[in-house]
């Protein structure tokens, strides 16, 4: 089954935000507007361009804290969808530091490679089936790890990965780097 189609307007907005975020926009200013709740982690997490480094923690106003690992390049199996010669996998640590249970299925992760939308790779033979335990709540004080992968070109390229606690949440954090 093919993933649902994203409206072109939303896709364009995400793409423009990713390009702006990776192109030198000061994320510290944007982070304050998005309600970052952990100012002590910001200086260590920010790269020269203002983007977050892979591995840095980001706490949303809701209390949800995320950390995105550095990309791990791999060759998808023949059963993977969509077919791709190479993909980049990310481990996303999600911690509920809030007061209410968090529905893990609400997590929204999108990526762009060289400014173009990247497709999420599903490869069950390599343990990449999307968000596992999606129907479960993450209780306050608990953590879980989600592993996602995106198709990338054969040669290294600039990648931006946006993470937000839910699709309706205006706050977003962008991790940028080469994949």
Coordinates of N, CA, C and O in Angstrom, one line a residue:
X1 N 0.8 -1.2 0.0 CA 0.0 0.0 0.0 C 0.9 1.2 0.0 O 1.8 1.4 0.8
X2 N 0.6 2.1 -0.9 CA 1.4 3.4 -1.0 C 1.0 4.3 0.1 O -0.1 4.4 0.6
X3 N 2.0 5.1 0.6 CA 1.7 6.1 1.6 C 0.7 7.2 1.1 O 0.7 7.4 -0.1
X4 N -0.1 7.8 2.0 CA -1.0 8.8 1.5 C -0.3 10.0 0.9 O 0.8 10.3 1.3
X5 N -0.9 10.6 -0.1 CA -0.3 11.8 -0.8 C -0.4 13.0 0.1 O -1.4 13.3 0.7
X6 N 0.7 13.8 0.1 CA 0.7 15.0 0.9 C 0.3 16.1 0.0 O 0.8 16.3 -1.2
X7 N -0.6 17.0 0.4 CA -1.0 18.2 -0.4 C 0.3 19.0 -0.8 O 1.2 19.2 0.0
X8 N 0.3 19.5 -2.0 CA 1.4 20.2 -2.5 C 1.8 21.4 -1.7 O 2.9 21.7 -1.5
X9 N 0.8 22.1 -1.2 CA 1.0 23.3 -0.4 C 1.8 23.0 0.9 O 2.7 23.7 1.2
X10 N 1.4 22.0 1.6 CA 2.0 21.6 2.8 C 3.4 21.1 2.5 O 4.4 21.5 3.2
X11 N 3.6 20.3 1.4 CA 4.9 19.9 1.1 C 5.9 21.0 0.7 O 7.0 21.1 1.1
X12 N 5.3 22.0 0.0 CA 6.1 23.2 -0.4 C 6.5 24.0 0.9 O 7.7 24.4 1.0
X13 N 5.6 24.1 1.8 CA 5.9 24.9 3.0 C 7.0 24.2 3.8 O 7.9 24.8 4.3
X14 N 6.9 22.8 3.9 CA 7.9 22.1 4.7 C 9.3 22.2 4.0 O 10.3 22.3 4.6
X15 N 9.3 22.1 2.7 CA 10.5 22.3 1.9 C 11.1 23.6 2.1 O 12.3 23.7 2.4
X16 N 10.3 24.7 2.0 CA 10.9 26.0 2.3 C 11.4 26.2 3.7 O 12.5 26.8 3.9
X17 N 10.7 25.6 4.6 CA 11.2 25.7 6.0 C 12.5 25.0 6.2 O 13.4 25.4 6.8
X18 N 12.6 23.8 5.5 CA 13.9 23.0 5.6 C 15.0 23.7 5.0 O 16.1 23.8 5.6
X19 N 14.8 24.3 3.8 CA 15.9 25.1 3.2 C 16.3 26.3 4.0 O 17.5 26.5 4.2
X20 N 15.3 27.0 4.6 CA 15.6 28.1 5.4 C 16.4 27.7 6.6 O 17.4 28.3 7.1
X21 N 16.0 26.6 7.2 CA 16.6 26.1 8.5 C 18.0 25.7 8.2 O 18.9 25.9 9.1
X22 N 18.3 25.1 7.1 CA 19.7 24.6 6.8 C 20.5 25.7 6.1 O 21.7 25.5 6.0
X23 N 19.9 26.8 5.7 CA 20.6 27.8 5.0 C 21.2 28.9 5.9 O 21.5 30.0 5.4
X24 N 21.2 28.7 7.2 CA 21.8 29.8 8.0 C 20.9 30.6 8.9 O 21.2 31.5 9.5
X25 N 19.6 30.2 8.9 CA 18.7 30.9 9.8 C 19.1 30.6 11.2 O 19.5 29.5 11.6
X26 N 19.0 31.6 12.1 CA 19.5 31.4 13.5 C 18.4 30.7 14.2 O 17.3 31.2 14.6
X27 N 18.7 29.4 14.5 CA 17.7 28.5 15.2 C 17.5 28.9 16.6 O 16.4 28.6 17.2
X28 N 18.4 29.6 17.3 CA 18.2 30.0 18.6 C 17.0 31.0 18.7 O 16.2 31.0 19.6
X29 N 17.0 31.9 17.8 CA 15.8 32.9 17.7 C 14.5 32.1 17.5 O 13.6 32.3 18.1
X30 N 14.6 31.2 16.5 CA 13.4 30.4 16.2 C 13.0 29.5 17.3 O 11.8 29.3 17.6
X31 N 14.0 28.9 18.0 CA 13.7 28.0 19.1 C 13.0 28.8 20.2 O 12.1 28.2 20.8
X32 N 13.3 30.0 20.5 CA 12.7 30.7 21.6 C 11.2 30.9 21.2 O 10.3 30.8 22.0
X33 N 11.0 31.2 19.9 CA 9.6 31.4 19.5 C 8.8 30.1 19.5 O 7.6 30.1 19.6
X34 N 9.5 29.0 19.4 CA 8.8 27.7 19.4 C 8.6 27.1 20.8 O 8.1 26.1 21.0
X35 N 9.1 27.8 21.8 CA 8.9 27.4 23.2 C 9.9 26.3 23.7 O 9.5 25.4 24.4
X36 N 11.1 26.4 23.3 CA 12.1 25.5 23.8 C 12.2 25.6 25.3 O 12.4 26.7 25.8
X37 N 12.2 24.5 26.0 CA 12.2 24.5 27.4 C 13.5 24.2 28.1 O 13.6 24.1 29.3
X38 N 14.6 24.0 27.3 CA 15.9 23.6 27.9 C 17.0 24.5 27.4 O 17.8 24.2 26.6
X39 N 17.0 25.8 27.9 CA 18.0 26.7 27.4 C 19.5 26.3 27.6 O 20.4 26.6 26.9
X40 N 19.7 25.5 28.6 CA 21.1 25.1 28.9 C 21.6 24.2 27.8 O 22.8 24.1 27.6
X41 N 20.8 23.4 27.1 CA 21.2 22.5 26.1 C 21.4 23.2 24.8 O 22.1 22.7 23.9
X42 N 20.9 24.4 24.6 CA 21.0 25.1 23.3 C 22.4 25.4 22.8 O 22.8 25.0 21.7
X43 N 23.3 26.0 23.7 CA 24.7 26.3 23.1 C 25.4 25.0 22.7 O 26.1 25.1 21.7
X44 N 25.3 23.9 23.4 CA 26.0 22.7 23.0 C 25.4 22.1 21.8 O 26.0 21.4 21.0
X45 N 24.1 22.3 21.6 CA 23.4 21.7 20.5 C 23.4 22.4 19.2 O 23.2 21.9 18.1
X46 N 23.8 23.7 19.2 CA 23.7 24.5 18.0 C 25.0 24.4 17.2 O 26.1 24.6 17.7
X47 N 24.9 24.2 15.9 CA 26.0 24.3 15.0 C 26.2 25.8 14.6 O 25.4 26.6 15.0
X48 N 27.3 26.1 13.9 CA 27.6 27.4 13.5 C 26.4 28.0 12.7 O 26.1 29.2 12.8
X49 N 25.7 27.2 11.9 CA 24.6 27.8 11.1 C 23.3 27.9 11.9 O 22.3 28.4 11.4
X50 N 23.3 27.4 13.2 CA 22.1 27.5 14.0 C 21.3 26.3 14.0 O 20.3 26.2 14.7
X51 N 21.6 25.3 13.2 CA 20.9 24.0 13.2 C 21.3 23.1 14.3 O 22.5 23.3 14.8
X52 N 20.5 22.2 14.7 CA 20.9 21.3 15.7 C 21.8 20.2 15.2 O 21.6 19.8 14.0
X53 N 22.7 19.8 16.0 CA 23.6 18.7 15.6 C 22.9 17.4 15.9 O 22.0 17.3 16.8
X54 N 23.2 16.3 15.1 CA 22.7 15.0 15.4 C 23.1 14.6 16.8 O 24.2 14.8 17.1
X55 N 22.2 14.0 17.5 CA 22.5 13.6 18.9 C 22.1 14.6 20.0 O 22.0 14.3 21.1
X56 N 21.8 15.9 19.6 CA 21.4 16.9 20.5 C 20.0 16.7 21.0 O 19.1 16.2 20.2
X57 N 19.7 17.0 22.2 CA 18.4 17.0 22.8 C 17.6 18.3 22.4 O 18.2 19.3 22.4
X58 N 16.3 18.1 22.2 CA 15.5 19.3 22.1 C 14.2 19.0 22.8 O 13.5 18.0 22.6
X59 N 13.9 19.9 23.7 CA 12.6 19.8 24.5 C 11.6 20.8 24.0 O 11.8 22.0 24.0
X60 N 10.4 20.2 23.7 CA 9.3 21.1 23.2 C 8.6 21.6 24.5 O 8.7 21.0 25.6
X61 N 7.7 22.6 24.3 CA 7.0 23.2 25.4 C 6.1 22.2 26.1 O 5.8 22.3 27.3
X62 N 5.6 21.2 25.3 CA 4.8 20.1 25.9 C 5.5 19.2 26.8 O 4.9 18.4 27.5
X63 N 6.8 19.3 26.9 CA 7.6 18.4 27.7 C 8.2 17.2 27.0 O 9.0 16.5 27.5
X64 N 7.8 17.0 25.7 CA 8.4 16.0 24.9 C 9.8 16.4 24.5 O 10.0 17.4 24.0
X65 N 10.8 15.5 24.8 CA 12.2 15.7 24.4 C 12.6 14.7 23.4 O 12.3 13.5 23.5
X66 N 13.2 15.2 22.3 CA 13.7 14.3 21.2 C 15.2 14.5 21.0 O 15.7 15.5 21.3
X67 N 15.8 13.4 20.5 CA 17.2 13.4 20.1 C 17.3 12.5 18.9 O 16.7 11.4 18.9
X68 N 17.9 13.0 17.9 CA 18.1 12.3 16.6 C 19.5 11.9 16.4 O 20.4 12.8 16.5
X69 N 19.8 10.6 16.2 CA 21.2 10.2 16.0 C 21.7 10.6 14.7 O 21.0 11.1 13.8
X70 N 23.0 10.5 14.5 CA 23.6 10.7 13.2 C 23.1 9.7 12.2 O 22.8 8.6 12.6
X71 N 23.1 10.0 10.9 CA 22.6 9.1 9.9 C 23.5 7.9 9.8 O 24.7 8.0 9.8
X72 N 22.9 6.7 9.7 CA 23.6 5.5 9.5 C 23.3 5.0 8.0 O 22.2 4.6 7.8
X73 N 24.3 5.1 7.1 CA 24.0 4.7 5.7 C 23.9 3.2 5.6 O 24.7 2.4 6.3
X74 N 23.0 2.7 4.8 CA 22.9 1.3 4.6 C 22.3 1.0 3.2 O 21.7 1.9 2.6
X75 N 22.4 -0.2 2.7 CA 21.8 -0.6 1.5 C 20.5 -1.3 1.8 O 20.5 -2.4 2.4
X76 N 19.3 -0.8 1.4 CA 18.0 -1.5 1.6 C 18.0 -2.8 0.9 O 18.6 -3.0 -0.1
X77 N 17.2 -3.7 1.5 CA 17.0 -5.0 0.9 C 16.1 -4.9 -0.3 O 15.5 -3.9 -0.5
X78 N 16.1 -6.0 -1.1 CA 15.2 -6.0 -2.3 C 13.7 -5.8 -2.0 O 12.9 -5.4 -2.8
X79 N 13.3 -6.1 -0.7 CA 12.0 -6.0 -0.3 C 11.6 -4.6 0.2 O 10.4 -4.4 0.5
X80 N 12.5 -3.7 0.2 CA 12.3 -2.4 0.8 C 11.4 -1.6 -0.2 O 11.4 -1.8 -1.4
X81 N 10.6 -0.7 0.5 CA 9.8 0.3 -0.3 C 10.0 1.7 0.2 O 9.9 1.9 1.4
X82 N 10.2 2.6 -0.6 CA 10.4 2.5 -2.1 C 11.8 1.9 -2.3 O 12.7 2.0 -1.5
X83 N 12.0 1.4 -3.5 CA 13.3 0.9 -3.9 C 14.3 2.0 -3.9 O 14.1 3.1 -4.4
X84 N 15.5 1.8 -3.3 CA 16.5 2.8 -3.3 C 17.9 2.1 -3.2 O 18.0 1.1 -2.5
X85 N 18.9 2.6 -3.8 CA 20.2 2.0 -3.8 C 20.9 2.3 -2.4 O 21.7 1.5 -1.9
X86 N 20.5 3.4 -1.7 CA 21.1 3.7 -0.4 C 20.0 4.4 0.4 O 19.1 5.1 -0.1
X87 N 20.1 4.2 1.7 CA 19.2 4.9 2.6 C 20.0 5.3 3.9 O 21.1 4.8 4.1
X88 N 19.5 6.3 4.6 CA 20.0 6.7 5.9 C 19.0 6.4 7.0 O 17.9 6.9 6.9
X89 N 19.5 5.7 8.0 CA 18.6 5.4 9.2 C 19.0 6.3 10.3 O 20.1 6.7 10.5
X90 N 17.9 6.6 11.1 CA 18.1 7.5 12.3 C 17.4 6.8 13.5 O 16.3 6.3 13.3
X91 N 18.0 6.9 14.6 CA 17.4 6.5 15.9 C 16.9 7.8 16.5 O 17.6 8.7 16.7
X92 N 15.6 7.8 16.8 CA 15.0 8.9 17.5 C 14.6 8.5 18.9 O 13.8 7.7 19.1
X93 N 15.2 9.2 19.9 CA 14.9 8.9 21.3 C 13.8 9.9 21.7 O 14.0 11.1 21.5
X94 N 12.7 9.4 22.2 CA 11.6 10.3 22.6 C 11.4 10.1 24.1 O 11.2 8.9 24.5
X95 N 11.4 11.2 24.8 CA 11.2 11.1 26.3 C 10.1 12.0 26.6 O 10.0 13.2 26.2
X96 N 9.2 11.5 27.4 CA 8.0 12.3 27.9 C 8.4 12.9 29.2 O 8.3 12.3 30.3
X97 N 8.8 14.2 29.2 CA 9.1 14.9 30.4 C 7.9 15.8 30.8 O 8.0 16.7 31.7
X98 N 6.7 15.6 30.1 CA 5.5 16.3 30.4 C 4.7 15.7 31.6 O 5.2 14.8 32.2
X99 N 3.5 16.2 31.7 CA 2.6 15.6 32.8 C 1.5 14.7 32.3 O 0.9 14.1 33.0
X100 N 1.4 14.7 30.9 CA 0.3 13.9 30.3 C 0.9 12.8 29.5 O 2.0 12.9 29.0
X101 N 0.2 11.7 29.3 CA 0.7 10.6 28.4 C 0.8 11.2 27.0 O 0.1 12.1 26.6
X102 N 1.8 10.6 26.3 CA 2.1 11.1 24.9 C 1.8 9.9 24.0 O 2.4 8.8 24.2
X103 N 1.0 10.1 22.9 CA 0.8 9.1 21.9 C 1.9 9.1 20.9 O 2.1 10.0 20.1
X104 N 2.7 8.0 20.9 CA 3.9 8.0 20.0 C 3.5 8.1 18.5 O 4.3 8.6 17.7
X105 N 2.3 7.6 18.2 CA 1.9 7.7 16.8 C 1.8 9.1 16.3 O 1.7 9.3 15.1
X106 N 1.7 10.1 17.2 CA 1.6 11.5 16.8 C 2.9 12.0 16.3 O 2.9 13.1 15.6
X107 N 4.0 11.4 16.6 CA 5.3 11.9 16.2 C 5.4 12.1 14.6 O 5.0 11.2 13.9
X108 N 5.8 13.2 14.2 CA 5.9 13.5 12.8 C 7.4 13.8 12.4 O 8.0 14.7 13.0
X109 N 7.9 13.0 11.5 CA 9.3 13.1 11.0 C 9.3 13.2 9.5 O 8.8 12.3 8.8
X110 N 9.9 14.3 9.0 CA 10.0 14.5 7.5 C 11.5 14.8 7.2 O 12.2 15.2 8.1
X111 N 11.9 14.6 6.0 CA 13.3 14.8 5.6 C 13.4 15.4 4.2 O 12.5 15.1 3.4
X112 N 14.4 16.2 4.0 CA 14.8 16.6 2.7 C 16.2 16.3 2.4 O 17.0 16.3 3.4
X113 N 16.6 16.0 1.2 CA 18.0 15.8 0.8 C 18.2 16.7 -0.4 O 17.5 16.7 -1.4
X114 N 19.3 17.6 -0.2 CA 19.6 18.6 -1.1 C 18.4 19.4 -1.5 O 18.2 19.8 -2.6
X115 N 17.6 19.7 -0.5 CA 16.4 20.6 -0.7 C 15.2 19.9 -1.3 O 14.2 20.6 -1.5
X116 N 15.3 18.6 -1.6 CA 14.1 17.9 -2.2 C 13.6 16.9 -1.1 O 14.3 16.3 -0.4
X117 N 12.3 16.7 -1.1 CA 11.7 15.8 -0.1 C 12.3 14.4 -0.3 O 12.4 13.9 -1.4
X118 N 12.6 13.8 0.9 CA 13.1 12.4 0.9 C 11.9 11.5 1.3 O 11.1 11.8 2.1
X119 N 11.9 10.3 0.7 CA 10.9 9.3 1.0 C 11.3 8.4 2.1 O 12.5 8.0 2.1
X120 N 10.4 8.1 3.0 CA 10.7 7.2 4.1 C 10.8 5.8 3.5 O 10.0 5.4 2.7
X121 N 11.9 5.1 4.0 CA 12.1 3.7 3.5 C 11.5 2.7 4.6 O 11.8 2.8 5.7
X122 N 10.7 1.8 4.1 CA 10.2 0.7 4.9 C 10.9 -0.5 4.5 O 10.8 -0.9 3.3
X123 N 11.6 -1.2 5.4 CA 12.3 -2.4 5.1 C 12.2 -3.3 6.2 O 13.0 -3.4 7.1
X124 N 11.1 -4.1 6.2 CA 10.8 -5.0 7.4 C 11.9 -6.0 7.6 O 12.2 -6.4 8.7
X125 N 12.6 -6.5 6.6 CA 13.7 -7.4 6.7 C 14.9 -6.9 7.5 O 15.7 -7.6 8.1
X126 N 15.0 -5.5 7.6 CA 16.0 -4.9 8.4 C 15.5 -4.2 9.6 O 16.1 -3.3 10.2
X127 N 14.2 -4.5 9.9 CA 13.6 -3.9 11.1 C 13.1 -2.5 11.0 O 12.9 -1.8 12.0
X128 N 12.9 -2.1 9.8 CA 12.4 -0.7 9.6 C 11.0 -0.7 9.1 O 10.7 -0.7 7.9
X129 N 10.1 -0.7 10.0 CA 8.6 -0.8 9.7 C 7.9 0.5 10.1 O 6.7 0.5 10.1
X130 N 8.6 1.5 10.4 CA 7.9 2.8 10.8 C 7.9 2.9 12.3 O 8.7 2.2 13.0
X131 N 7.0 3.6 12.8 CA 6.9 3.8 14.3 C 6.2 2.5 14.9 O 5.1 2.2 14.6
X132 N 7.0 1.8 15.8 CA 6.5 0.7 16.4 C 5.7 1.1 17.7 O 6.0 2.2 18.2
X133 N 4.9 0.3 18.2 CA 4.0 0.6 19.3 C 3.3 1.9 19.1 O 3.1 2.7 20.1
X134 N 2.9 2.2 17.9 CA 2.3 3.5 17.6 C 1.0 3.7 18.4 O 0.7 4.9 18.6
X135 N 0.3 2.7 18.7 CA -1.0 2.9 19.4 C -0.9 3.0 20.9 O -1.8 3.2 21.6
X136 N 0.4 2.9 21.4 CA 0.6 3.0 22.8 C 0.9 4.4 23.3 O 1.5 5.2 22.6
X137 N 0.6 4.7 24.6 CA 0.9 5.9 25.2 C 2.3 5.8 25.9 O 2.6 4.8 26.4
X138 N 3.0 6.9 25.8 CA 4.3 7.0 26.5 C 4.0 7.8 27.8 O 3.7 9.0 27.7
X139 N 4.1 7.1 28.9 CA 3.7 7.8 30.2 C 4.8 8.8 30.6 O 6.0 8.7 30.2
X140 N 4.4 9.8 31.4 CA 5.4 10.8 31.9 C 6.6 10.1 32.5 O 6.4 9.1 33.3
X141 N 7.8 10.6 32.2 CA 9.0 10.0 32.8 C 9.6 8.8 32.0 O 10.7 8.4 32.3
X142 N 8.9 8.4 31.0 CA 9.3 7.2 30.2 C 9.9 7.6 28.9 O 9.6 8.7 28.4
X143 N 10.7 6.7 28.3 CA 11.3 7.0 27.0 C 11.1 5.8 26.1 O 10.8 4.7 26.5
X144 N 11.2 6.1 24.8 CA 11.1 5.0 23.8 C 12.0 5.4 22.6 O 12.4 6.6 22.5
X145 N 12.4 4.5 21.8 CA 13.2 4.7 20.6 C 12.5 4.3 19.4 O 11.9 3.2 19.3
X146 N 12.6 5.2 18.4 CA 11.9 4.9 17.1 C 13.1 5.0 16.0 O 13.9 5.8 16.1
X147 N 13.1 4.0 15.1 CA 14.1 4.0 14.1 C 13.4 4.2 12.7 O 12.4 3.4 12.4
X148 N 13.8 5.2 12.0 CA 13.2 5.5 10.7 C 14.4 5.7 9.7 O 15.5 6.0 10.1
X149 N 14.1 5.4 8.4 CA 15.1 5.6 7.4 C 14.5 6.4 6.2 O 13.3 6.3 6.0
X150 N 15.4 7.0 5.5 CA 14.9 7.8 4.3 C 15.9 7.5 3.1 O 17.1 7.3 3.3
X151 N 15.3 7.5 1.9 CA 16.1 7.2 0.7 C 17.0 8.4 0.5 O 16.6 9.6 0.6
X152 N 18.3 8.1 0.2 CA 19.3 9.2 -0.1 C 20.0 8.8 -1.4 O 20.1 7.6 -1.7
X153 N 20.6 9.8 -2.1 CA 21.4 9.5 -3.3 C 22.6 8.7 -2.9 O 23.1 8.6 -1.8
X154 N 23.2 8.1 -4.0 CA 24.5 7.3 -3.8 C 25.6 8.1 -3.2 O 26.4 7.6 -2.4
X155 N 25.7 9.4 -3.6 CA 26.8 10.3 -3.1 C 26.2 11.0 -1.9 O 25.0 11.2 -1.7
X156 N 27.2 11.4 -1.0 CA 26.8 12.2 0.2 C 26.1 13.5 -0.2 O 26.5 14.2 -1.2
X157 N 25.1 13.9 0.5 CA 24.3 15.1 0.3 C 23.9 15.7 1.6 O 23.8 15.0 2.6
X158 N 23.5 17.0 1.5 CA 23.0 17.7 2.7 C 21.6 17.2 3.0 O 20.8 17.2 2.1
X159 N 21.4 16.9 4.3 CA 20.1 16.3 4.7 C 19.5 17.1 5.8 O 20.3 17.5 6.8
X160 N 18.3 17.4 5.8 CA 17.6 18.1 6.9 C 16.4 17.2 7.4 O 15.6 16.7 6.5
X161 N 16.4 16.9 8.7 CA 15.3 16.1 9.2 C 14.5 16.9 10.2 O 15.1 17.5 11.2
X162 N 13.2 17.1 10.0 CA 12.4 17.8 10.8 C 11.6 16.9 11.7 O 11.0 15.9 11.3
X163 N 11.5 17.2 13.0 CA 10.8 16.4 14.0 C 9.8 17.3 14.7 O 10.2 18.4 15.1
X164 N 8.6 16.9 14.9 CA 7.6 17.6 15.6 C 6.8 16.6 16.4 O 6.6 15.5 16.0
X165 N 6.3 17.0 17.6 CA 5.6 16.0 18.5 C 4.3 15.5 17.9 O 3.9 14.4 18.2
X166 N 3.7 16.3 17.0 CA 2.5 15.9 16.4 C 2.3 16.7 15.1 O 2.8 17.8 15.0
X167 N 1.5 16.2 14.2 CA 1.3 16.9 12.9 C 0.6 18.3 13.1 O 0.8 19.2 12.3
X168 N -0.2 18.4 14.1 CA -0.9 19.7 14.4 C -0.1 20.7 15.2 O -0.5 21.8 15.3
X169 N 1.1 20.3 15.7 CA 1.9 21.1 16.5 C 2.7 22.1 15.6 O 3.4 21.6 14.7
X170 N 2.7 23.4 15.9 CA 3.4 24.3 15.1 C 5.0 24.3 15.3 O 5.7 24.6 14.5
X171 N 5.4 23.8 16.5 CA 6.8 23.7 16.9 C 7.4 22.6 16.2 O 6.9 21.5 16.1
X172 N 8.6 22.9 15.6 CA 9.4 21.9 14.9 C 10.9 22.1 15.2 O 11.3 23.2 15.4
X173 N 11.6 21.0 15.2 CA 13.1 21.1 15.3 C 13.7 20.5 14.1 O 13.2 19.5 13.6
X174 N 14.8 21.1 13.6 CA 15.4 20.6 12.4 C 16.9 20.3 12.7 O 17.6 21.1 13.3
X175 N 17.2 19.0 12.3 CA 18.6 18.5 12.4 C 19.1 18.5 11.0 O 18.5 18.0 10.1
X176 N 20.3 19.1 10.8 CA 20.9 19.1 9.5 C 22.3 18.5 9.5 O 23.0 18.6 10.5
X177 N 22.7 17.9 8.4 CA 24.0 17.4 8.3 C 24.1 16.6 7.0 O 23.2 16.5 6.2
X178 N 25.3 16.0 6.7 CA 25.5 15.2 5.5 C 25.1 13.8 5.8 O 25.3 13.2 6.9
X179 N 24.5 13.2 4.8 CA 24.1 11.8 4.8 C 24.5 11.1 3.6 O 24.7 11.7 2.6

